[in-house]
mmCIF file of C-alpha atoms in Angstrom:
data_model
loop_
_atom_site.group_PDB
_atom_site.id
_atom_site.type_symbol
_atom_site.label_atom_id
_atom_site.label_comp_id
_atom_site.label_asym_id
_atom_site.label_seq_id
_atom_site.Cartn_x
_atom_site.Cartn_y
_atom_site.Cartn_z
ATOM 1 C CA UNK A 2 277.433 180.416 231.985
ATOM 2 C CA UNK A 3 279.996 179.312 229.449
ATOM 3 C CA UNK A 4 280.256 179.241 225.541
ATOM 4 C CA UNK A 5 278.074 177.910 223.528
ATOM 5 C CA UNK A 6 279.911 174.923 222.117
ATOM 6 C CA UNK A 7 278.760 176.060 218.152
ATOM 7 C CA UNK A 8 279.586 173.120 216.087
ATOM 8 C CA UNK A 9 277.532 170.741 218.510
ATOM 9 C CA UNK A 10 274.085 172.340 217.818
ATOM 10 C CA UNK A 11 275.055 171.425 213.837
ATOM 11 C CA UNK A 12 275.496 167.929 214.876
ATOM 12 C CA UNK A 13 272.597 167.741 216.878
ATOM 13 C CA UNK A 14 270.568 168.383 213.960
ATOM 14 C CA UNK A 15 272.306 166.569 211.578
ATOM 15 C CA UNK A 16 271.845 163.326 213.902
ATOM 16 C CA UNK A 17 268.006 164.152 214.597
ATOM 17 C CA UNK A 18 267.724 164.088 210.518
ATOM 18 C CA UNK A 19 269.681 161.228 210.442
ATOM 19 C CA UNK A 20 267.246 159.275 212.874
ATOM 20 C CA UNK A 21 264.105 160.040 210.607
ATOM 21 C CA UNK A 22 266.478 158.732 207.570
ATOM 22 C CA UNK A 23 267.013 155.454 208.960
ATOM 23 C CA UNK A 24 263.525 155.532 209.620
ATOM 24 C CA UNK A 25 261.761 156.314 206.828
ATOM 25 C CA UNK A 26 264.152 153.830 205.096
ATOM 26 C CA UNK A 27 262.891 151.067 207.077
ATOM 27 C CA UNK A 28 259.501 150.774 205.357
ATOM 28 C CA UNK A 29 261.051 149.762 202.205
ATOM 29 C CA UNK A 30 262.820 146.567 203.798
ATOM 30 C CA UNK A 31 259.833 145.295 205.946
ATOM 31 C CA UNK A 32 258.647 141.758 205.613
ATOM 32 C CA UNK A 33 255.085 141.457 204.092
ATOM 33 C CA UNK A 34 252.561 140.554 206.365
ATOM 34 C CA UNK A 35 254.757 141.457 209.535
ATOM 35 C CA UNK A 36 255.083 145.016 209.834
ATOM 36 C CA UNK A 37 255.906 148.174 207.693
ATOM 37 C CA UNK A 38 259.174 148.891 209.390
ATOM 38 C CA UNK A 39 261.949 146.694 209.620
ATOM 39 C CA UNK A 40 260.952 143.564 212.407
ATOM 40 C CA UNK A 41 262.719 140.329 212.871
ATOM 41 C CA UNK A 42 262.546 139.667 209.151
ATOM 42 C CA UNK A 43 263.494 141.760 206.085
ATOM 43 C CA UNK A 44 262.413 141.949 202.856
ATOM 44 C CA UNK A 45 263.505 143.996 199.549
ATOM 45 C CA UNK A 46 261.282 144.189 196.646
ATOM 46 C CA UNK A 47 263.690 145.179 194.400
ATOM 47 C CA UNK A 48 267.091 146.090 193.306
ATOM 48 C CA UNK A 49 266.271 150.033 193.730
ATOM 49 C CA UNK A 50 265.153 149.194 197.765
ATOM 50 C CA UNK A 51 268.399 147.259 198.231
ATOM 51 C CA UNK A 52 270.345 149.608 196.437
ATOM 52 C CA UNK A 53 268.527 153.062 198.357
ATOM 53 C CA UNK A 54 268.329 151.368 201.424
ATOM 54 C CA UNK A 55 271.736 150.671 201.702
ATOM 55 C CA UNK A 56 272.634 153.976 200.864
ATOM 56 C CA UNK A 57 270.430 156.147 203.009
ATOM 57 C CA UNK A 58 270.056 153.518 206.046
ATOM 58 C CA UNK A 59 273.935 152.523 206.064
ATOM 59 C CA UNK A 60 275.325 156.101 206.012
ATOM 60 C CA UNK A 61 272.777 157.298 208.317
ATOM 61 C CA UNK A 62 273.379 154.867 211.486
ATOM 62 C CA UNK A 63 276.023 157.580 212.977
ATOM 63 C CA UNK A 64 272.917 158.778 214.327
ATOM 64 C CA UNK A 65 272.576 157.603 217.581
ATOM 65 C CA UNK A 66 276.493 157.280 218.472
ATOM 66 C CA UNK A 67 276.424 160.995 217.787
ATOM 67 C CA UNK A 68 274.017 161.803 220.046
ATOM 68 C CA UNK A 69 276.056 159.965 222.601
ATOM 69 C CA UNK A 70 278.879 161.556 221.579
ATOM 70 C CA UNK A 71 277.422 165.185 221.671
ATOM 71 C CA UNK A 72 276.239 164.342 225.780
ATOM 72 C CA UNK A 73 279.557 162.807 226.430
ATOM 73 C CA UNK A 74 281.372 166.007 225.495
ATOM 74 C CA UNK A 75 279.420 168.396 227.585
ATOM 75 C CA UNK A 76 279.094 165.998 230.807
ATOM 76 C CA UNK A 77 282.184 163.887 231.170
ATOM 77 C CA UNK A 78 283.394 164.499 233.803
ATOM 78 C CA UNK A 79 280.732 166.061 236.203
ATOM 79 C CA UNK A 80 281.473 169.573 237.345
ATOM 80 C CA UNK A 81 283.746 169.447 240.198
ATOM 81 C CA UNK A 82 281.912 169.658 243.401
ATOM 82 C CA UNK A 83 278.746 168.290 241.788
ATOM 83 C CA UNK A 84 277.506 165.109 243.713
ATOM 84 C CA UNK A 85 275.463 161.984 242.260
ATOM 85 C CA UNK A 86 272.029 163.067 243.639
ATOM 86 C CA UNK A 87 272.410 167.167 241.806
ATOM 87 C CA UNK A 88 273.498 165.641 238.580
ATOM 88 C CA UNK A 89 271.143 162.720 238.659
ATOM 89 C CA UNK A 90 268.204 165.531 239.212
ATOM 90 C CA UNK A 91 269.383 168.063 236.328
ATOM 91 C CA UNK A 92 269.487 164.974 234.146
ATOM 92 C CA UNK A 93 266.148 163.570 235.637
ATOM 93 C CA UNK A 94 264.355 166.744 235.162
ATOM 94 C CA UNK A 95 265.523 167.604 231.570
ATOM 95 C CA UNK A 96 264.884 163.684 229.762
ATOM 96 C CA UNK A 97 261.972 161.934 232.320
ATOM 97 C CA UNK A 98 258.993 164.810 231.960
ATOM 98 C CA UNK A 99 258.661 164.339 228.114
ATOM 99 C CA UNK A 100 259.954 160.783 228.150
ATOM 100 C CA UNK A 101 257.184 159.707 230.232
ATOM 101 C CA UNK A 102 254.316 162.128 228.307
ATOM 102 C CA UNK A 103 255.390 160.380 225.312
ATOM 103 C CA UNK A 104 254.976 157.188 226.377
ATOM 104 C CA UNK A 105 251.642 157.619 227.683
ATOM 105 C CA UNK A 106 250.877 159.503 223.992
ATOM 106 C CA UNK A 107 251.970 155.926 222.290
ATOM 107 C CA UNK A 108 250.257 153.746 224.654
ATOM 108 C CA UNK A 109 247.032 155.740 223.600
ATOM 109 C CA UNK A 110 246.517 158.052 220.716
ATOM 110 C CA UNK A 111 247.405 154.844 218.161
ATOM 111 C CA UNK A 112 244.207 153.522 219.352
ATOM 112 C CA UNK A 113 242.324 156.876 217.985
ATOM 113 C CA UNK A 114 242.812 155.978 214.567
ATOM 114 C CA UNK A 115 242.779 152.076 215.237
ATOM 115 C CA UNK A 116 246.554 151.481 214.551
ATOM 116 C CA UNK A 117 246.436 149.402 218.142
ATOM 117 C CA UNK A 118 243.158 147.922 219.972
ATOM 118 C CA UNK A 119 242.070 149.099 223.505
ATOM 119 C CA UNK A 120 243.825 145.910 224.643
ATOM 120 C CA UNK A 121 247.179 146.341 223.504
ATOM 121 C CA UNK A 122 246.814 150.016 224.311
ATOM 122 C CA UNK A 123 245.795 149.131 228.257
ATOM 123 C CA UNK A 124 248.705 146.619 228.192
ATOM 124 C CA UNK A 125 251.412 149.353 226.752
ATOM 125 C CA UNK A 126 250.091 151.777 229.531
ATOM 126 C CA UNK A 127 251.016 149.043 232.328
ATOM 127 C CA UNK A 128 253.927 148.210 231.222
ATOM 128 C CA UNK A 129 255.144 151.773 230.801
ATOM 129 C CA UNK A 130 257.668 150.939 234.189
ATOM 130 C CA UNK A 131 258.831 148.356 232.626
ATOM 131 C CA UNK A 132 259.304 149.010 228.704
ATOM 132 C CA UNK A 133 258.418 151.326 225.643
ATOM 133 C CA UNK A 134 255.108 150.984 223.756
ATOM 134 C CA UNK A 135 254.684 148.699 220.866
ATOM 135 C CA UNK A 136 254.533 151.432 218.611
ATOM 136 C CA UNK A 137 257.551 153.524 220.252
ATOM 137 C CA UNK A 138 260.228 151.131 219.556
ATOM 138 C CA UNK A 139 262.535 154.254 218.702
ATOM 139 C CA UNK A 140 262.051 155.085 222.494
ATOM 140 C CA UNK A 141 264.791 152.481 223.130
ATOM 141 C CA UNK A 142 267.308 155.002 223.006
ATOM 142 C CA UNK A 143 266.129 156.311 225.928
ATOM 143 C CA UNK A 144 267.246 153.290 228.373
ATOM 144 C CA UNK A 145 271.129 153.147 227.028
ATOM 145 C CA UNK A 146 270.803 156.870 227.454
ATOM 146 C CA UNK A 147 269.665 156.925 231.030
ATOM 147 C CA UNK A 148 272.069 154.052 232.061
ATOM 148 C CA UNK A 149 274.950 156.063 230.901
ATOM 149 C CA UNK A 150 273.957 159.347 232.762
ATOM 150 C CA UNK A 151 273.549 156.145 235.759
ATOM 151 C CA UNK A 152 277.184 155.508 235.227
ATOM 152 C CA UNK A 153 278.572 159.046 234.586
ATOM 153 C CA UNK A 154 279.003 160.095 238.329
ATOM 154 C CA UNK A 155 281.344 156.686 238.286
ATOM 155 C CA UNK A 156 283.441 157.192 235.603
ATOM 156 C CA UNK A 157 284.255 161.151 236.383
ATOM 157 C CA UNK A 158 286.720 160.444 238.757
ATOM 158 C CA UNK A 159 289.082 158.348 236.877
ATOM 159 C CA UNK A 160 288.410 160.239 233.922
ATOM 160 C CA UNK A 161 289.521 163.868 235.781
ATOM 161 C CA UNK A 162 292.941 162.091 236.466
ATOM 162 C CA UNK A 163 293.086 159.322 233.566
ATOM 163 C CA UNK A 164 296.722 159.677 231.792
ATOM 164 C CA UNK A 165 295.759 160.000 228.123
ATOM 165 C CA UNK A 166 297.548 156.731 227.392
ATOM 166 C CA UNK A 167 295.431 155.072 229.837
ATOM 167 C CA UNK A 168 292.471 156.447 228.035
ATOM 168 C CA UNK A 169 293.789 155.134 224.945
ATOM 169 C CA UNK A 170 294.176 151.501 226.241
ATOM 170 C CA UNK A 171 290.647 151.812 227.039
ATOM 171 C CA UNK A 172 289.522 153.277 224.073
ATOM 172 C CA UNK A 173 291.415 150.426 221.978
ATOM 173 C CA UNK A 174 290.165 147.586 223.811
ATOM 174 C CA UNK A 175 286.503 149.157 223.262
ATOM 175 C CA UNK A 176 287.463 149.438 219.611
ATOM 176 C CA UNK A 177 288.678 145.277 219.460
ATOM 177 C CA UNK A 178 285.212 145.087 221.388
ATOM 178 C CA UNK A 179 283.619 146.610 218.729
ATOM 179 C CA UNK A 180 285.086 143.392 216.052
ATOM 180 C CA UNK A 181 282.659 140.978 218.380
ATOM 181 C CA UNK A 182 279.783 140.754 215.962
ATOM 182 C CA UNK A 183 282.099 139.994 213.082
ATOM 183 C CA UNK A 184 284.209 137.348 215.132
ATOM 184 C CA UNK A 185 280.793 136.009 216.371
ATOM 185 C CA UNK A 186 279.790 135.281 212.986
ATOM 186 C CA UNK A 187 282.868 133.441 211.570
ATOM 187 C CA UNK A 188 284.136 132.246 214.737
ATOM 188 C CA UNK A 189 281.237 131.360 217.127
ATOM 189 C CA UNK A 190 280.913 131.621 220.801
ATOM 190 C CA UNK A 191 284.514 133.365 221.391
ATOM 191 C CA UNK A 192 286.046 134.753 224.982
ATOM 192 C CA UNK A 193 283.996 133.136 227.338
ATOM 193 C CA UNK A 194 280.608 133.066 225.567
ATOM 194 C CA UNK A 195 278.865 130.179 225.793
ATOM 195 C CA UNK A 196 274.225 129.459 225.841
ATOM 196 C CA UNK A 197 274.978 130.589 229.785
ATOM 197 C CA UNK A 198 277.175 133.327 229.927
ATOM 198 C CA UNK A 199 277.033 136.550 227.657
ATOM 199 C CA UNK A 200 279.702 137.990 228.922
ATOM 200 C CA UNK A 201 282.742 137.888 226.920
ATOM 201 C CA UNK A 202 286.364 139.347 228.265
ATOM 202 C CA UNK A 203 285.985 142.426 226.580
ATOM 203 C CA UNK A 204 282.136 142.894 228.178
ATOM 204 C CA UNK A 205 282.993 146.023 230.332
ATOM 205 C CA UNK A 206 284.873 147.900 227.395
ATOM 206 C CA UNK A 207 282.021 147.601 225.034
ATOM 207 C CA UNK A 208 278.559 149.277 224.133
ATOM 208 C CA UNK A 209 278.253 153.402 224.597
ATOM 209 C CA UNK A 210 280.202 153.813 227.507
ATOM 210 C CA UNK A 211 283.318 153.706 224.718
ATOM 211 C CA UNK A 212 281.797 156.559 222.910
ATOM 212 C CA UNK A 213 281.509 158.230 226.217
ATOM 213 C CA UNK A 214 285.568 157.581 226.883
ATOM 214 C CA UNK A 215 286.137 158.837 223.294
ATOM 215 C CA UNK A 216 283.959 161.863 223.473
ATOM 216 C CA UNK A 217 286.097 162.871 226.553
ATOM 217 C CA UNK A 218 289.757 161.522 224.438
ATOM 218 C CA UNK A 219 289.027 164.117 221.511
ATOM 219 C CA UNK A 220 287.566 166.935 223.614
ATOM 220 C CA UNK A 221 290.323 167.033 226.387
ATOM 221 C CA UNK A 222 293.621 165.515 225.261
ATOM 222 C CA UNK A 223 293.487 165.275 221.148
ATOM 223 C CA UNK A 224 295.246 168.408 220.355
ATOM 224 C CA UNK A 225 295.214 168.042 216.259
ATOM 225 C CA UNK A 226 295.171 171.059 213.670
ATOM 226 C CA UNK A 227 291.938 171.448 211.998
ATOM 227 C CA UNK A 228 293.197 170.167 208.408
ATOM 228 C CA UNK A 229 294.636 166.740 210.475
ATOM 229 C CA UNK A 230 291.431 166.335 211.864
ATOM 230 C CA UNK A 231 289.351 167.281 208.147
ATOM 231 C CA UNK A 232 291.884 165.181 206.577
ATOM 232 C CA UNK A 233 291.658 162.106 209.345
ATOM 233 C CA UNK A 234 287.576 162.526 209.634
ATOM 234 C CA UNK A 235 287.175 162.487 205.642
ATOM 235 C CA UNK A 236 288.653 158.937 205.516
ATOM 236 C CA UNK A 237 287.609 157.266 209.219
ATOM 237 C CA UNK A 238 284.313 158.798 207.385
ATOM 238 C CA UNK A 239 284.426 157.239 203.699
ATOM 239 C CA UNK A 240 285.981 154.078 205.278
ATOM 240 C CA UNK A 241 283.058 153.570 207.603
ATOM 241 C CA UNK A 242 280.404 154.410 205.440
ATOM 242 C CA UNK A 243 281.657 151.995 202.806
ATOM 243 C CA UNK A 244 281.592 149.575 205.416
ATOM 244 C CA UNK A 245 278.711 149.946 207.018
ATOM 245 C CA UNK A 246 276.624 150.331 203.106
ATOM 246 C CA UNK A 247 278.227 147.449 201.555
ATOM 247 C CA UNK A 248 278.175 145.366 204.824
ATOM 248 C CA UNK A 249 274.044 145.517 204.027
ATOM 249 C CA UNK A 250 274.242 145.996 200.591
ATOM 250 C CA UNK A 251 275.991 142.513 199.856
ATOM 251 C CA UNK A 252 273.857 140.464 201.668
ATOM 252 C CA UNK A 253 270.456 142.210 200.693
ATOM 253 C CA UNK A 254 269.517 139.988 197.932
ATOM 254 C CA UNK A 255 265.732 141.278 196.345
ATOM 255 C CA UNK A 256 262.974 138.517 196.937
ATOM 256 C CA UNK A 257 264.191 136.708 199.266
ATOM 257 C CA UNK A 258 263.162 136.727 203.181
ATOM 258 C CA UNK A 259 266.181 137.802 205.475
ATOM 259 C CA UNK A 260 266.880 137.523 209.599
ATOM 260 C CA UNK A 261 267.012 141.516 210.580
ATOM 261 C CA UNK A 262 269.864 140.780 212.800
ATOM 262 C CA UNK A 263 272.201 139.010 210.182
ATOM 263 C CA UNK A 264 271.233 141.357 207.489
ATOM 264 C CA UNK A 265 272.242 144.185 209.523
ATOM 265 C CA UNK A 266 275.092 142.881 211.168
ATOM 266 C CA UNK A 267 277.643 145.912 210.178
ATOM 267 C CA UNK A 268 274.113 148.220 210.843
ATOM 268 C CA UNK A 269 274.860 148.178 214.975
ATOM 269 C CA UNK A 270 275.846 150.852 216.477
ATOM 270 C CA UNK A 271 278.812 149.690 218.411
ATOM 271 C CA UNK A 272 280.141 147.970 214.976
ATOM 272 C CA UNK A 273 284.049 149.097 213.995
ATOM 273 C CA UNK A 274 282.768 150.839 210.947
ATOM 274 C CA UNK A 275 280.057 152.667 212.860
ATOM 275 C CA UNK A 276 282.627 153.508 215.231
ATOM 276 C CA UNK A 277 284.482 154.966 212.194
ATOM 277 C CA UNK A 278 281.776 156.543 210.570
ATOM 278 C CA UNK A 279 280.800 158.305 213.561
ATOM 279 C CA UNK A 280 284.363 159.307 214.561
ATOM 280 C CA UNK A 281 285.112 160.464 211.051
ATOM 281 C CA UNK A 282 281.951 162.856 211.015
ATOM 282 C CA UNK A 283 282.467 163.972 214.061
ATOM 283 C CA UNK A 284 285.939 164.926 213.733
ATOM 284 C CA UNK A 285 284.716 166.308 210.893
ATOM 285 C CA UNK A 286 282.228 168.545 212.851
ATOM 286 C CA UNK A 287 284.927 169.646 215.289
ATOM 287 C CA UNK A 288 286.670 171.760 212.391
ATOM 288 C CA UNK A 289 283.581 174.330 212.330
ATOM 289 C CA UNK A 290 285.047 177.473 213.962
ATOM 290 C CA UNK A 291 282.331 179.909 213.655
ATOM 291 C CA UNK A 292 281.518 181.883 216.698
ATOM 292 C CA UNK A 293 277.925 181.650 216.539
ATOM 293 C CA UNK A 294 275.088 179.285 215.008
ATOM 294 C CA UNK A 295 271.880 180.263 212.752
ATOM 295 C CA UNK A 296 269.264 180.914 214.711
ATOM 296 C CA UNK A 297 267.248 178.340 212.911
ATOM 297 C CA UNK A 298 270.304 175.965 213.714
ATOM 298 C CA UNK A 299 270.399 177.108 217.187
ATOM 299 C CA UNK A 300 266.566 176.723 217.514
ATOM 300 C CA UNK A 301 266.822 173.000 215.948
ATOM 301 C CA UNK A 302 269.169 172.065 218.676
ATOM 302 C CA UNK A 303 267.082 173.037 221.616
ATOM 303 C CA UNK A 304 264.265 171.080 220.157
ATOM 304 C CA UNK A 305 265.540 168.384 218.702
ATOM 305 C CA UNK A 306 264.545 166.230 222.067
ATOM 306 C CA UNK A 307 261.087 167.136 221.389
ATOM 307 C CA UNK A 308 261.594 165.926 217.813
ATOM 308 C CA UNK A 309 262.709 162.808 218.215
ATOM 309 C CA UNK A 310 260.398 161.539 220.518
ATOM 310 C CA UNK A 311 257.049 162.858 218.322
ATOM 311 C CA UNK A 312 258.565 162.122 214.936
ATOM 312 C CA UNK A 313 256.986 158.272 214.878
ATOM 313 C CA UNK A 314 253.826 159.835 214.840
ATOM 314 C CA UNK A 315 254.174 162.065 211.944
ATOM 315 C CA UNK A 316 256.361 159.217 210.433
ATOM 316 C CA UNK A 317 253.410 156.898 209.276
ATOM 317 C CA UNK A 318 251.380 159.586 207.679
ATOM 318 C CA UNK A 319 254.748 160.602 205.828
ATOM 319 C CA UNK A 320 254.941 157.409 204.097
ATOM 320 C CA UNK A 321 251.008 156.714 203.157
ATOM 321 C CA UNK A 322 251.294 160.009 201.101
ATOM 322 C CA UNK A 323 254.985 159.638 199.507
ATOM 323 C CA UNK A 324 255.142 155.862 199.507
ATOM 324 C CA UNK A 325 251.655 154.908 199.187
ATOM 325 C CA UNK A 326 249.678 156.925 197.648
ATOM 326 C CA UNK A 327 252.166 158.449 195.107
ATOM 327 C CA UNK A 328 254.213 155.797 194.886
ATOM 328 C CA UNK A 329 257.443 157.618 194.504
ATOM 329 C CA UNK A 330 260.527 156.187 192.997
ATOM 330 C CA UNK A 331 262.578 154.524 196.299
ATOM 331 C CA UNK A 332 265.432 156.890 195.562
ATOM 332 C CA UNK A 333 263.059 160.215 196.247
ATOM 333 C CA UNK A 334 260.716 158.759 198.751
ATOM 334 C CA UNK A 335 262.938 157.981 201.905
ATOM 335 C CA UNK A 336 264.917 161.744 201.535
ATOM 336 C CA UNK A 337 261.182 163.390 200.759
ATOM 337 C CA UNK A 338 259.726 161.333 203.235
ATOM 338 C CA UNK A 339 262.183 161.914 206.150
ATOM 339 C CA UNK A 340 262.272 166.039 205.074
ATOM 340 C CA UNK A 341 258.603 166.124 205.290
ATOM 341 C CA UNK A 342 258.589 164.237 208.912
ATOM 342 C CA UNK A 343 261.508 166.440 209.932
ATOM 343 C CA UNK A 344 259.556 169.395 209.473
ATOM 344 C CA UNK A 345 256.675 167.972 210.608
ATOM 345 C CA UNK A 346 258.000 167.543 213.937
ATOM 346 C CA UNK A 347 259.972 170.794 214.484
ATOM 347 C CA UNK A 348 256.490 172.522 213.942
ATOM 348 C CA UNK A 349 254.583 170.459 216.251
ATOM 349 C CA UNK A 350 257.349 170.743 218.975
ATOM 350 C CA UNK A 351 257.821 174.258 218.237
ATOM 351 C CA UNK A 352 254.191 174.734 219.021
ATOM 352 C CA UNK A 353 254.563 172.666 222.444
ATOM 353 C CA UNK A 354 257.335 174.180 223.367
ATOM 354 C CA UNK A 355 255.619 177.372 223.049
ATOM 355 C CA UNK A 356 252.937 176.007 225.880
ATOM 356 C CA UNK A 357 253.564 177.431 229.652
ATOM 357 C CA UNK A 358 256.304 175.412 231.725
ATOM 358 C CA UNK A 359 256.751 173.356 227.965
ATOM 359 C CA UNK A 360 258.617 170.175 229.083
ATOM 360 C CA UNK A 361 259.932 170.352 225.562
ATOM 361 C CA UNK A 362 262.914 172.931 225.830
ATOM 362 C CA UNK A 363 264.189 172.190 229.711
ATOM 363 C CA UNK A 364 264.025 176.092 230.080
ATOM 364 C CA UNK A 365 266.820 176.655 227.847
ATOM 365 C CA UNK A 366 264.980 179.441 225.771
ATOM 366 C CA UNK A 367 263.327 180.910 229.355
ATOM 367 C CA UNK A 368 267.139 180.724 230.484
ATOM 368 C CA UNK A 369 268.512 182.579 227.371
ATOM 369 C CA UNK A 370 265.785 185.765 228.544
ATOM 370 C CA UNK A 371 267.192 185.931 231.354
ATOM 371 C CA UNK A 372 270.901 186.371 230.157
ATOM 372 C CA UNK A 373 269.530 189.143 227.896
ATOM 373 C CA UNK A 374 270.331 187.928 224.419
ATOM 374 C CA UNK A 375 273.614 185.406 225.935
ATOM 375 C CA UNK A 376 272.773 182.430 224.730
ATOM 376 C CA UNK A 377 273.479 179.479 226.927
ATOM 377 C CA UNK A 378 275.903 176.463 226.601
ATOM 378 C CA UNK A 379 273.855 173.624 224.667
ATOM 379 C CA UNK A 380 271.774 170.948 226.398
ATOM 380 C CA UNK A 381 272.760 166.682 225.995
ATOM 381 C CA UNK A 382 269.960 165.164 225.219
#
């Protein structure tokens, strides 16, 4: 078994906050009348919810590129020797068991309390083959996630003998790729797009497999010192934060009804400035040298899985007590109200994962036992 890679289990849990941030700020830019969260249209009550919003939701969409990130550097490539079927089944058995139990939970317990009716419940459960529940849209994750572990067995081979300036033609035509909603906007249809064709030139150097080929660049072949890469992270970090705030911020006018997608144009995550923002902080992350983790930090790693797939469901009551009921300023509510579901959801999947054959730590912690007090290397998501 090799080293624990340290500074990933910090940004595991950093990222798993960062998802609860972004969600917990989403009830404060919900249209009336649609939904709470954020749906196809937007809507800011004031200049405190654009102002908080922007802040909290724009920083904190590094989140799921990091989680990317954090599987890309301790997968890509496969083990040598490994074939398609072995990884395909370690992958299969560590996401699928509590991916599935937690769609079946969504499809269902919503209906205890009447959030759902008995018909949209029975529909969620049949089309569980075929998409998440209506009330598990975070679960969306899940299908990127899977098509990339798909995909990895493919890419290993040319990224075991890759020359780094290969990789870095790829890696640059990912990062032009990542311009296309911002060309889109001023420029229209561009490369090959047209109301019959989606696929633009750069098609097949866009989306999460360029996080992938960037998670292997910096782990394999960037060879910086640790104040280039605190120095270098700091500003990809500050630049892309800016970016990806403002890029909200500006448009985000209180009052008014907004299209989701055009008011969060810089707020996908294969953007340029998320692309910074999540290569700054994780550059950033890469400078922590210590030789071992917190406990508590190394305990929020293994579970953070677990976490993200019950938070939703501690999420709601979250912001009927803070939001709702106590009607805290915007400011406090979405930190208070994404602390409270964080914790929320490391007790409740600390308490699963305590259950026999717990789906909810992928025998990690039954592993570490039987290294006597060794702990293993950390798990991708």
């Amino acid at each position: 078994m090799g080293k624990r890679i340290v500074f990933l289990d910090y940004v595991r849990v950093f990222a798993c906050f960062l998802v609860m941030l972004v969600h917990a700020s989403e009830n404060f830019y919900g249209a009336p009348g649609s939904t709470d969260m954020a749906g196809p249209q937007s809507f800011l009550a004031s200049e405190s919810d654009r102002l908080w919003v922007s802040l909290y939701d724009g920083f904190s969409r590094m989140s799921v590129p990091l989680f990317i990130i954090v599987s890309a550097f301790l997968l890509v490539p496969m083990k040598e020797g490994m074939s398609a079927v072995d990884f395909y089944k370690r992958r299969a058995a560590r996401i699928i068991p509590a991916f599935l139990f937690f769609m079946v939970v969504y499809s269902t317990v919503p209906a205890v309390w009447n959030q759902i009716d008995m018909e949209t419940s029975a529909s969620d459960l049949m089309r569980i083959p075929l998409n998440f529940p209506t009330l598990a849209g975070h679960l969306w994750f899940m299908y990127p996630l899977i098509s990339l572990y798909l995909f990895i067995p493919m890419i290993s081979p040319w990224l075991a003998k890759v020359k780094p300036s290969e990789e870095r033609l790829f890696i640059g035509l990912f990062l032009i790729s990542s311009c296309m909603p911002y060309l889109e906007r001023f420029f229209g249809e561009i490369w090959g797009q047209c109301f019959w064709n989606d696929f633009h030139m750069l098609w097949y150097f866009s989306g999460y497999l360029g996080y992938m080929v960037l998670a292997h660049y910096i782990r394999v072949h960037l060879d910086w010192s640790r104040s280039k890469r605190m120095v270098t992270g700091a500003l990809s970090l500050a630049v892309g934060a800016a970016w990806t705030i403002l890029s909200f911020y500006l448009q985000a006018v209180p009052g008014e009804i907004h299209s989701t997608p055009v008011l969060e144009i810089g707020w996908s995550f294969c953007t340029i400035n998320c692309v910074l923002l999540t290569t700054g902080a994780f550059l950033l992350f890469t400078c922590i040298d210590k030789s071992a983790a917190p406990k508590w930090v190394f305990e929020l790693s293994d579970l953070s899985y677990g976490m993200y797939l019950v938070h939703i469901l501690w999420l709601g009551l979250c912001v009927s007590v803070f939001k709702d009921r106590l009607e805290l300023p915007t400011g406090i509510a979405i930190p208070v109200i994404a602390c409270s579901t964080f914790i929320c959801s490391f007790l409740s999947t600390k308490l699963l994962s305590l259950l026999p054959f717990s789906i909810f730590t992928a025998g990690v912690r039954r592993d570490a036992k039987k290294l006597k007090g060794r702990k293993p290397e950390p798990q991708p998501m």
